[in-house]
Coordinates of C-alpha atoms in Angstrom, one line a residue:
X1 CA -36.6 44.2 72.0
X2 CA -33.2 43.9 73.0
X3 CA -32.8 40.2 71.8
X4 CA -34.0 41.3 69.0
X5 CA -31.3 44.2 68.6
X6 CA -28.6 41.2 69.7
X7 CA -29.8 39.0 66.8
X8 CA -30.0 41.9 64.5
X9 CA -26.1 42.4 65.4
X10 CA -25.4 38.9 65.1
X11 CA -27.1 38.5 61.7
X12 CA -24.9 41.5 60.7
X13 CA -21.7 40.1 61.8
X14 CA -22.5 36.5 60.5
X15 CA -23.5 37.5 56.9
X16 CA -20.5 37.2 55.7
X17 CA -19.8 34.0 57.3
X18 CA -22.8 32.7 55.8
X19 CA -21.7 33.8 52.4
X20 CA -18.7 32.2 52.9
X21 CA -20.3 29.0 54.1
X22 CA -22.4 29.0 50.3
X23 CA -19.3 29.6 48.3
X24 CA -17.8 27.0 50.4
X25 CA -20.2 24.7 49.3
X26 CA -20.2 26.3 45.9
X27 CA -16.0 25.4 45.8
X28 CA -16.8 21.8 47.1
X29 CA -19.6 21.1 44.6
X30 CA -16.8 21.9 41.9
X31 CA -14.1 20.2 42.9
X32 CA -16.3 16.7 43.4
X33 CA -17.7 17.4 39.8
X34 CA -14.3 17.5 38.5
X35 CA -13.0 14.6 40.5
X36 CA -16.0 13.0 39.3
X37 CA -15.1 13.9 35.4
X38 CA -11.4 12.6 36.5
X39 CA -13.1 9.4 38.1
X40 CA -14.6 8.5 35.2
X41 CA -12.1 9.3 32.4
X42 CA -9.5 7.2 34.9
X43 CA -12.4 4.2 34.6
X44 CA -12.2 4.5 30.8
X45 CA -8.4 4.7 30.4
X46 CA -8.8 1.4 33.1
X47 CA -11.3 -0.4 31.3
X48 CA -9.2 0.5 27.6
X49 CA -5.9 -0.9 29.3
X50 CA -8.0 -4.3 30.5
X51 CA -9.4 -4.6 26.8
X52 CA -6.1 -4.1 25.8
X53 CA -4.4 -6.4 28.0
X54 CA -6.9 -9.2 27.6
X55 CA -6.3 -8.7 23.7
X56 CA -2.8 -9.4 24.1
X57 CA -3.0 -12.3 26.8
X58 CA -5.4 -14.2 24.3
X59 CA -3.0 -13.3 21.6
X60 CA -0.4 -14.7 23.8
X61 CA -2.4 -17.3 24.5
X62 CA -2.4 -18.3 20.8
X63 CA 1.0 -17.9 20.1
X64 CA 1.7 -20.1 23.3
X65 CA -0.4 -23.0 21.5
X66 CA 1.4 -22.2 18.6
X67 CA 4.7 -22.7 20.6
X68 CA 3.2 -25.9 21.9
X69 CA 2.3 -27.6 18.4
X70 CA 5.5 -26.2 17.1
X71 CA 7.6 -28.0 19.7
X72 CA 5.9 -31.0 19.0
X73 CA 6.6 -30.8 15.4
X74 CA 10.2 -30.2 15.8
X75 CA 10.1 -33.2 18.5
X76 CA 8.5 -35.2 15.3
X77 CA 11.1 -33.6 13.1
X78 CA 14.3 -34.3 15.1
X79 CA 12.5 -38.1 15.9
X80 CA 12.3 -38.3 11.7
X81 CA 16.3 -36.7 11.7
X82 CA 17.9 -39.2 14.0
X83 CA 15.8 -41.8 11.7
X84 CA 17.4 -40.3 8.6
X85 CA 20.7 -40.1 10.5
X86 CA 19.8 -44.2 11.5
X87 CA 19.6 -44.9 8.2
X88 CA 22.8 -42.9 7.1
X89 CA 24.5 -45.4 9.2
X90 CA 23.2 -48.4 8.3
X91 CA 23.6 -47.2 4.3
X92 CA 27.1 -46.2 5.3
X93 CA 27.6 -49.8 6.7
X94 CA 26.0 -51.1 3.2
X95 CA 27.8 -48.6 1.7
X96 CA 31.1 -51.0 3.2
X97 CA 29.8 -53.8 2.5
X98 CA 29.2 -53.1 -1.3
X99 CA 32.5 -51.8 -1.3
X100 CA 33.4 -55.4 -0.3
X101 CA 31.6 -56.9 -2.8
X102 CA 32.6 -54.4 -5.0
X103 CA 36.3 -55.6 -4.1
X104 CA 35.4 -59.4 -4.5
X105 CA 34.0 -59.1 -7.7
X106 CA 36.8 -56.9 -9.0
X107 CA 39.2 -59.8 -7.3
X108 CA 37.0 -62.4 -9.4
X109 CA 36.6 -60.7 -12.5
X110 CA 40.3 -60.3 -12.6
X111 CA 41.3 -63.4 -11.9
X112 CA 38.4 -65.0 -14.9
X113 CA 39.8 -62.2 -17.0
X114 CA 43.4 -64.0 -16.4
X115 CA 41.9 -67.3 -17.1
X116 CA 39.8 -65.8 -20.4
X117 CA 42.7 -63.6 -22.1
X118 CA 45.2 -66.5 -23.0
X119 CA 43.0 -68.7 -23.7
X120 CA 40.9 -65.9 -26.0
X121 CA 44.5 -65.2 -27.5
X122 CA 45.8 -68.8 -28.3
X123 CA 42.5 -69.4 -29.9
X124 CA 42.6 -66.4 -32.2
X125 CA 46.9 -67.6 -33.6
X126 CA 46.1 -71.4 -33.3
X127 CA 42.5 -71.5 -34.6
X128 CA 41.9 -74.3 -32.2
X129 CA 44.9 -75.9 -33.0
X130 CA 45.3 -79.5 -30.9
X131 CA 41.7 -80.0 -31.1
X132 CA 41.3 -83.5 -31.7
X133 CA 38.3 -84.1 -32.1
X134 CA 34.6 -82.6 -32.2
X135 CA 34.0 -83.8 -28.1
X136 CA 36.8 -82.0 -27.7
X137 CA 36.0 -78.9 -29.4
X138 CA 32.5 -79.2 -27.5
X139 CA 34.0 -79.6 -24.6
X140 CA 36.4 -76.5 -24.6
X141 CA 34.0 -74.6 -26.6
X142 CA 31.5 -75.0 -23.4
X143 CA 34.1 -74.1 -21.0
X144 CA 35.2 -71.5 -23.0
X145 CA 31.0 -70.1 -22.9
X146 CA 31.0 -70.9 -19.4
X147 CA 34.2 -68.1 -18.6
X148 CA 32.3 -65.5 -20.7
X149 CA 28.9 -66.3 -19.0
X150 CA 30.7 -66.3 -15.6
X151 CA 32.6 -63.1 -16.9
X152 CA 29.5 -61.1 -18.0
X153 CA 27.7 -62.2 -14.9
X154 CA 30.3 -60.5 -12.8
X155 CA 30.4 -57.4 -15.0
X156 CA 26.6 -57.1 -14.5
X157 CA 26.7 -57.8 -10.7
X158 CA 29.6 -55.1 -10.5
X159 CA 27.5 -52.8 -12.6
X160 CA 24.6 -53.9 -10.3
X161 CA 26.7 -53.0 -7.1
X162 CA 27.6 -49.5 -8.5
X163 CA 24.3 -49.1 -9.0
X164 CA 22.9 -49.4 -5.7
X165 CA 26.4 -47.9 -4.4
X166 CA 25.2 -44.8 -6.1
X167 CA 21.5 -44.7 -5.1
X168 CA 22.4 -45.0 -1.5
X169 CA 24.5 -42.4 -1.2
X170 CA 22.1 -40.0 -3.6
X171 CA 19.3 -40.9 -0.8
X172 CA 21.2 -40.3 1.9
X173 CA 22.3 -36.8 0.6
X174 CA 18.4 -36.0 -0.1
X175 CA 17.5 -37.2 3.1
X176 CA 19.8 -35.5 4.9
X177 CA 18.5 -32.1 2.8
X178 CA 15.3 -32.8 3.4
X179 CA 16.0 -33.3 7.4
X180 CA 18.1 -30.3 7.3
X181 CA 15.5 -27.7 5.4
X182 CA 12.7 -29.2 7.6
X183 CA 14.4 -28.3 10.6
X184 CA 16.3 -25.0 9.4
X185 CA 12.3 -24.0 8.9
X186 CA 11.0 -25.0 12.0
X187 CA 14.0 -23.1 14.2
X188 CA 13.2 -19.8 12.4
X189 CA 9.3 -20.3 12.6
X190 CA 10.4 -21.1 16.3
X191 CA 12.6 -18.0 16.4
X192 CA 9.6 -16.0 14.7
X193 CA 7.0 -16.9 17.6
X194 CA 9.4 -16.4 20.5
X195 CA 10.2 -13.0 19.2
X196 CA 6.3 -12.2 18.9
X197 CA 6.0 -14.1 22.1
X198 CA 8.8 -11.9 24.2
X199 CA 7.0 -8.7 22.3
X200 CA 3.6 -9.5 23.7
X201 CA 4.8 -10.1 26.8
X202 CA 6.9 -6.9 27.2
X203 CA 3.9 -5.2 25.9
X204 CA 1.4 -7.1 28.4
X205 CA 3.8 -6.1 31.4
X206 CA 4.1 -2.3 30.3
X207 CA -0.2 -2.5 29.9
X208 CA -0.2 -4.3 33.3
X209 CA 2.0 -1.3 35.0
X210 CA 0.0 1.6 32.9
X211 CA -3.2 -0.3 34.1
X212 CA -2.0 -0.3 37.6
X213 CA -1.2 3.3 37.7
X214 CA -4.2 4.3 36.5
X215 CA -5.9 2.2 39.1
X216 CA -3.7 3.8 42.0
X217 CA -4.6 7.1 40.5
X218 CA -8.6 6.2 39.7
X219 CA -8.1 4.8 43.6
X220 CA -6.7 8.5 44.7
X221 CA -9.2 10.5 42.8
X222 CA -12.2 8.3 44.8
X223 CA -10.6 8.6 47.6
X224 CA -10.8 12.2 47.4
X225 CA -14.5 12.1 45.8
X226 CA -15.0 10.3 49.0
X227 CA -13.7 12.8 50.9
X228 CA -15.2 16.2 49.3
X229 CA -18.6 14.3 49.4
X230 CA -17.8 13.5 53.4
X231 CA -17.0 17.6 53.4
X232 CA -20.1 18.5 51.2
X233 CA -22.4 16.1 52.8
X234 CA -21.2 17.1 56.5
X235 CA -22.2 21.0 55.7
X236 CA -25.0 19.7 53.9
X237 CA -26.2 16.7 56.7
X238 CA -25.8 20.0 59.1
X239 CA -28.6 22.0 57.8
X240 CA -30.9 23.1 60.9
X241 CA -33.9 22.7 58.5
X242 CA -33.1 18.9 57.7
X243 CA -33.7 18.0 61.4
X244 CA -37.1 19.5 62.2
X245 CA -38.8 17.3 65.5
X246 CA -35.7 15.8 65.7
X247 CA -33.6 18.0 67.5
X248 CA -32.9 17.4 71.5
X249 CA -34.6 19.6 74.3
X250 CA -31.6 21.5 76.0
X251 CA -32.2 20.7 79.3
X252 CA -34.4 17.7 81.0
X253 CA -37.2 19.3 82.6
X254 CA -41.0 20.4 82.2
X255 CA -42.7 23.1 79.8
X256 CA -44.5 25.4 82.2
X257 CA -44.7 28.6 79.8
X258 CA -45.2 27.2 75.8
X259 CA -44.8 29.0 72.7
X260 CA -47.9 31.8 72.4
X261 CA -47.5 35.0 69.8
X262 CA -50.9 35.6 70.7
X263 CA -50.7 36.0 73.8
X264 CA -50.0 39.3 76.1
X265 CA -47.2 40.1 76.4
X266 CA -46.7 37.4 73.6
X267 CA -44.4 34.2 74.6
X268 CA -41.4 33.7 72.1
X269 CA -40.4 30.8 73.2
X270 CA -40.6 28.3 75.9
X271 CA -40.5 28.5 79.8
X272 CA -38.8 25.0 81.2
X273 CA -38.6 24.1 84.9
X274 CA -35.5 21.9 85.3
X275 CA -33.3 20.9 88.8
X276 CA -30.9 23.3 89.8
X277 CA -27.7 22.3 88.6
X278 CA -29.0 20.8 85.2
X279 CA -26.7 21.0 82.2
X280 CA -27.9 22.9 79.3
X281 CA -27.0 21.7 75.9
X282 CA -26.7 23.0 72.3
X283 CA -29.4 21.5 70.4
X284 CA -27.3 22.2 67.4
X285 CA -23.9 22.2 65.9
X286 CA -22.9 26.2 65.5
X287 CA -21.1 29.1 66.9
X288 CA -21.7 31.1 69.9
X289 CA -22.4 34.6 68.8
X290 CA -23.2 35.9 72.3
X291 CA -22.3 34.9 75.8
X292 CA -22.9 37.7 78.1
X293 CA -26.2 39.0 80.6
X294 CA -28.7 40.9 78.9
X295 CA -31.2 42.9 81.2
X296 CA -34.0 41.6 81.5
X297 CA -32.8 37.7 80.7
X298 CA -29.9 36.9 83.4
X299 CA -26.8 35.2 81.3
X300 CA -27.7 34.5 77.8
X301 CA -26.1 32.2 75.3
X302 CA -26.8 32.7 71.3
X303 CA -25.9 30.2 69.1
X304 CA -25.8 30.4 65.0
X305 CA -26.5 27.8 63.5
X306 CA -25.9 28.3 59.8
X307 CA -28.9 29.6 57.2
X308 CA -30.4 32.5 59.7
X309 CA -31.5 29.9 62.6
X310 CA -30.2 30.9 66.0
X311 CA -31.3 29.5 69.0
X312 CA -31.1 31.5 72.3
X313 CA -30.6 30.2 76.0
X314 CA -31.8 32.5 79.1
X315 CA -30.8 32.8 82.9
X316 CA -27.9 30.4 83.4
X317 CA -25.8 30.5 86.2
X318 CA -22.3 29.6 84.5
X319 CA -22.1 28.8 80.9
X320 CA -19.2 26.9 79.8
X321 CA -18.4 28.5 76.4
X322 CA -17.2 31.9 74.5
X323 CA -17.7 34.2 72.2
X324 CA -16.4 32.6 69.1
X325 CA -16.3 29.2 69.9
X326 CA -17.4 26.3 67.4
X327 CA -19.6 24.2 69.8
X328 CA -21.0 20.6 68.7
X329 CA -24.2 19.0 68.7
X330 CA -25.5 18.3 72.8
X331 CA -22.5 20.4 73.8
X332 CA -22.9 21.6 77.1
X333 CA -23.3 25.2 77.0
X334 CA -23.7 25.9 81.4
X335 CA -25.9 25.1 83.5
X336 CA -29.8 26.6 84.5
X337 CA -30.0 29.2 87.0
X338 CA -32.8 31.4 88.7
X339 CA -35.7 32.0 86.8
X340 CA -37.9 34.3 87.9
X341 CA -40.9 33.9 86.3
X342 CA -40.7 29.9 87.6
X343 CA -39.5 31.5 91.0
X344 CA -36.8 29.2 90.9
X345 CA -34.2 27.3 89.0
X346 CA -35.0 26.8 85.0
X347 CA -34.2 27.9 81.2
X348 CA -35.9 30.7 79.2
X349 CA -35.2 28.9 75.3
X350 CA -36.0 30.1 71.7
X351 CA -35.5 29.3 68.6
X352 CA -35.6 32.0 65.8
X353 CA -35.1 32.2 61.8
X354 CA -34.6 35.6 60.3
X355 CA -34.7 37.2 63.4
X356 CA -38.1 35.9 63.8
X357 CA -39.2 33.7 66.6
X358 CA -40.2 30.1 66.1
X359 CA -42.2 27.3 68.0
X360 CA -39.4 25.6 69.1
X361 CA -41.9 22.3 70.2
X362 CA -42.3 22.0 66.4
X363 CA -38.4 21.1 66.3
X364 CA -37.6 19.3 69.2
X365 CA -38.2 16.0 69.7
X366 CA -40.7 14.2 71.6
X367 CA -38.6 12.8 74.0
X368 CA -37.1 15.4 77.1

């Protein structure tokens, strides 16, 4: 009766420690569902940013082949320039020498022209005068042919020379247009890409930093899942009724009084012989609720161990523990001391839930 008015007063003074235990949990379970909802809306934002930035890389990527062909068409183009600008000098060098021949023909055309006009104007006032006879006519008559033949054959090849004077330097001034626009069109498509190309890149390094923050961030916010799971998993991986026949005997010895409700006076828990001086341990993590004699049992230890399971250890000699304290799984608690009933040293033990005892050989393991 009077453990059972000691864990009627412990039940009462722990209540509200177990209902702050369940809102503990309650306050955990939310905050990991929100980190979770953060988690995942991080993921998306990280997954957009890497579409994103792979978008723009193979866009870059394009305009980087573009870059590539257009550099080799402005190498073709300035190789097709320095041709044009070849030819320029070789036209200006047959621009000279026309010039030349333009001079020499002039020089010979004068000097027929000379030779022609006397002869042309002593021939119109004499009317041949002095001219024997008809082999003589003939004769001056041919030469006279032959001047006007060279003549003529001079003004043609002058005209000729003009001529091609005139085409050359019309080609060269198309050529060098042509060169000119051509490359006047490649600089600005040139200019055009490396703008788009310095764009994209500026872009693609500001997505590359927002993707990395948002990784360090998604990295944080798992990190802290982690951790509230650790928290919420540790309360509840420390559940008395998760480890039922697994938890340790509290002291090495031998069962000589089991668990009987049956019998008279009915046996609550179990009687264990043990050496003298053998350590008792919690078989649970909890809190000691009582560490003081209680008639009847010597020195008593109570433990709570969350969810209205205590477990109760009788007749010690010394216990190592208070009131209070937060004591860990195979803790020692003190050490066994006389038992009377055994006649001798050893540990009076019970387990109970809701006040109610409990066969604590259904919870403990096997092994002793």
């Amino acid at each position: 009766m009077r453990i059972f008015l000691v864990l009627t007063v412990c039940c009462l003074l722990l209540f509200p420690a177990l209902a702050r235990a369940q809102a503990q949990d309650e306050v955990l379970s939310d905050s990991l569902q929100k980190e979770h909802q953060k988690a995942d809306e991080n993921e998306q934002k990280v997954r957009a940013l890497t579409r994103k930035a792979g978008q723009i890389s193979t866009r870059l990527s394009d305009i980087e082949d573009d870059v590539k062909l257009l550099r080799q068409r402005i190498r073709d183009q300035e190789a097709a320039l320095a041709e044009i600008r070849k030819n320029e000098r070789q036209a200006e060098q047959d621009h000279f020498s026309l010039e030349k021949e333009k001079e020499r023909i002039t020089l010979e055309l004068s000097g027929l022209m000379r030779t022609l006009w006397p002869v042309h104007l002593q021939n119109v006032r004499s009317r041949f005068e002095g001219v024997e006879d008809w082999a003589m006519f003939d004769r001056r008559f041919n030469w006279l042919a032959d001047i006007y033949a060279a003549t003529s054959r001079k003004l043609d090849e002058a005209k000729a020379n003009a001529e091609k004077i005139a085409l050359n330097l019309e080609n060269q001034r198309q050529l060098a247009e042509e060169a000119e626009k051509q490359l006047g069109q490649v600089n600005e498509s040139k200019d055009r890409l490396l703008r788009n190309q310095y764009a994209l890149r500026r872009n693609l390094k500001k997505i590359n930093q927002q993707k990395e923050s948002a990784e360090e961030e998604l990295t944080g916010i798992l990190a802290t899942i982690e951790d509230l799971k650790y928290q919420l998993q540790s309360q509840k991986t420390k559940r008395f009724a998760l480890y039922k026949r697994s938890l340790p005997w509290p002291v090495r010895g031998r069962v000589v009084s089991g668990f009987n409700l049956k019998a008279k006076p009915p046996a609550r828990g179990l009687a264990i012989g043990a050496p003298d001086g053998s350590t008792v341990q919690s078989i649970f993590w909890g809190k000691v609720v009582h560490n003081d004699t209680l008639r009847g049992f010597g020195h008593v230890v109570i433990i709570y161990h969350g969810y209205n399971y205590y477990s109760l250890y009788a007749y010690l000699s010394d216990t190592f523990v208070r009131n209070g304290q937060e004591v860990e799984k195979n803790e020692p608690l003190g050490t066994v001391g006389y038992f009377p009933k055994l006649d001798g040293p050893g540990l009076y033990f019970e387990l109970r839930f809701h006040q109610k005892p409990i066969n604590p050989e259904t919870w403990l393991t096997a092994l002793r």
